[in-house]
């Protein structure tokens, strides 16, 4: 809320809006979903920002090196990401690192998926 008021970055306003969403609207996303999104052109070296839960995907055998900022990360997903040499940070750390959302990619899980 602090950064959304103090900066005129659209990124911070989107993050604030998503943080206030109900749990059903903050759908989880798996490691494979993040990997698929981060493989798109122009996204290499950027940080994936997820306002929600990052879950493990056992179907994915090899996890690439990922930089992730998420609200919550399951234990299995955390172990696999850090094991691959990746990095997981919180939103407080993201605010210090890139206050206006530079070099970040906003990703969210599909709300229509069944739980």
Tab-separated table of C-alpha atoms in Angstrom:
chain	number	residue	atom	x	y	z
A	1	UNK	CA	0.000	0.000	0.000
A	2	UNK	CA	2.900	2.304	0.852
A	3	UNK	CA	4.578	1.906	-2.550
A	4	UNK	CA	1.300	2.053	-4.462
A	5	UNK	CA	0.602	5.483	-2.934
A	6	UNK	CA	4.130	6.867	-3.147
A	7	UNK	CA	5.074	5.747	-6.671
A	8	UNK	CA	3.095	6.176	-9.846
A	9	UNK	CA	4.089	2.697	-11.087
A	10	UNK	CA	1.186	0.619	-12.404
A	11	UNK	CA	3.018	-2.511	-11.176
A	12	UNK	CA	2.532	-1.546	-7.509
A	13	UNK	CA	-1.175	-0.838	-7.996
A	14	UNK	CA	-1.690	-4.267	-9.592
A	15	UNK	CA	0.197	-5.984	-6.736
A	16	UNK	CA	-1.897	-4.119	-4.139
A	17	UNK	CA	-5.142	-5.076	-5.877
A	18	UNK	CA	-4.106	-8.736	-6.064
A	19	UNK	CA	-3.048	-8.806	-2.400
A	20	UNK	CA	-6.552	-7.748	-1.373
A	21	UNK	CA	-8.171	-10.482	-3.478
A	22	UNK	CA	-9.918	-13.416	-1.845
A	23	UNK	CA	-8.158	-16.786	-1.730
A	24	UNK	CA	-10.308	-18.196	-4.556
A	25	UNK	CA	-9.100	-15.370	-6.828
A	26	UNK	CA	-5.441	-15.908	-5.883
A	27	UNK	CA	-5.162	-19.229	-7.694
A	28	UNK	CA	-2.045	-21.380	-7.162
A	29	UNK	CA	0.460	-21.917	-9.959
A	30	UNK	CA	2.852	-24.840	-10.360
A	31	UNK	CA	6.569	-24.734	-11.137
A	32	UNK	CA	5.832	-25.996	-14.660
A	33	UNK	CA	3.405	-23.107	-15.250
A	34	UNK	CA	6.016	-20.588	-14.149
A	35	UNK	CA	8.668	-22.262	-16.327
A	36	UNK	CA	6.359	-22.172	-19.362
A	37	UNK	CA	5.679	-18.456	-18.797
A	38	UNK	CA	9.331	-17.573	-18.257
A	39	UNK	CA	10.445	-19.346	-21.475
A	40	UNK	CA	8.713	-16.705	-23.592
A	41	UNK	CA	10.863	-14.279	-25.530
A	42	UNK	CA	12.419	-11.390	-23.599
A	43	UNK	CA	11.831	-12.903	-20.159
A	44	UNK	CA	15.196	-14.538	-19.507
A	45	UNK	CA	16.949	-13.166	-16.427
A	46	UNK	CA	13.766	-11.537	-15.117
A	47	UNK	CA	12.025	-12.317	-11.835
A	48	UNK	CA	8.623	-14.007	-11.760
A	49	UNK	CA	6.221	-12.249	-9.358
A	50	UNK	CA	3.297	-14.374	-8.142
A	51	UNK	CA	0.657	-13.037	-5.748
A	52	UNK	CA	-0.393	-16.481	-4.589
A	53	UNK	CA	0.984	-19.946	-3.893
A	54	UNK	CA	3.703	-21.693	-5.864
A	55	UNK	CA	3.219	-25.460	-5.849
A	56	UNK	CA	5.433	-28.391	-6.797
A	57	UNK	CA	4.891	-30.353	-10.010
A	58	UNK	CA	6.117	-33.950	-9.842
A	59	UNK	CA	5.565	-34.393	-13.606
A	60	UNK	CA	8.443	-32.009	-14.233
A	61	UNK	CA	11.693	-33.919	-13.889
A	62	UNK	CA	14.208	-31.097	-14.217
A	63	UNK	CA	13.535	-27.660	-12.759
A	64	UNK	CA	15.417	-24.746	-14.381
A	65	UNK	CA	17.054	-21.956	-12.408
A	66	UNK	CA	14.206	-19.579	-11.484
A	67	UNK	CA	14.018	-16.257	-9.669
A	68	UNK	CA	10.681	-16.064	-7.891
A	69	UNK	CA	8.878	-13.632	-5.612
A	70	UNK	CA	5.754	-15.212	-4.154
A	71	UNK	CA	3.288	-14.894	-1.307
A	72	UNK	CA	3.699	-18.580	-0.381
A	73	UNK	CA	5.829	-21.468	-1.648
A	74	UNK	CA	5.152	-25.077	-0.713
A	75	UNK	CA	7.967	-27.059	0.900
A	76	UNK	CA	8.425	-29.351	-2.112
A	77	UNK	CA	8.542	-26.461	-4.580
A	78	UNK	CA	10.960	-24.519	-2.362
A	79	UNK	CA	13.353	-27.485	-2.148
A	80	UNK	CA	13.320	-28.041	-5.916
A	81	UNK	CA	13.773	-24.364	-6.853
A	82	UNK	CA	16.625	-23.813	-4.391
A	83	UNK	CA	18.166	-27.164	-5.390
A	84	UNK	CA	18.312	-25.999	-9.016
A	85	UNK	CA	20.208	-22.866	-7.947
A	86	UNK	CA	17.149	-20.629	-8.055
A	87	UNK	CA	16.106	-17.846	-5.716
A	88	UNK	CA	12.918	-17.221	-3.732
A	89	UNK	CA	12.210	-13.834	-2.138
A	90	UNK	CA	9.320	-12.162	-0.322
A	91	UNK	CA	7.415	-9.042	-1.365
A	92	UNK	CA	9.299	-6.987	1.262
A	93	UNK	CA	12.583	-7.946	-0.353
A	94	UNK	CA	11.160	-7.233	-3.818
A	95	UNK	CA	10.100	-3.731	-2.696
A	96	UNK	CA	13.688	-2.988	-1.717
A	97	UNK	CA	15.202	-4.578	-4.803
A	98	UNK	CA	12.901	-3.109	-7.478
A	99	UNK	CA	10.391	-0.627	-6.051
A	100	UNK	CA	8.758	0.074	-9.430
A	101	UNK	CA	8.833	-3.525	-10.674
A	102	UNK	CA	11.798	-3.274	-13.001
A	103	UNK	CA	12.899	-6.598	-14.587
A	104	UNK	CA	9.880	-8.476	-13.252
A	105	UNK	CA	7.105	-10.519	-14.864
A	106	UNK	CA	3.679	-10.689	-13.195
A	107	UNK	CA	2.210	-14.193	-13.371
A	108	UNK	CA	-0.983	-15.611	-11.918
A	109	UNK	CA	-2.534	-19.073	-11.833
A	110	UNK	CA	-5.605	-20.005	-13.847
A	111	UNK	CA	-8.737	-19.361	-11.787
A	112	UNK	CA	-10.799	-21.863	-13.754
A	113	UNK	CA	-8.629	-24.831	-12.750
A	114	UNK	CA	-10.221	-27.232	-10.334
A	115	UNK	CA	-8.766	-27.660	-6.893
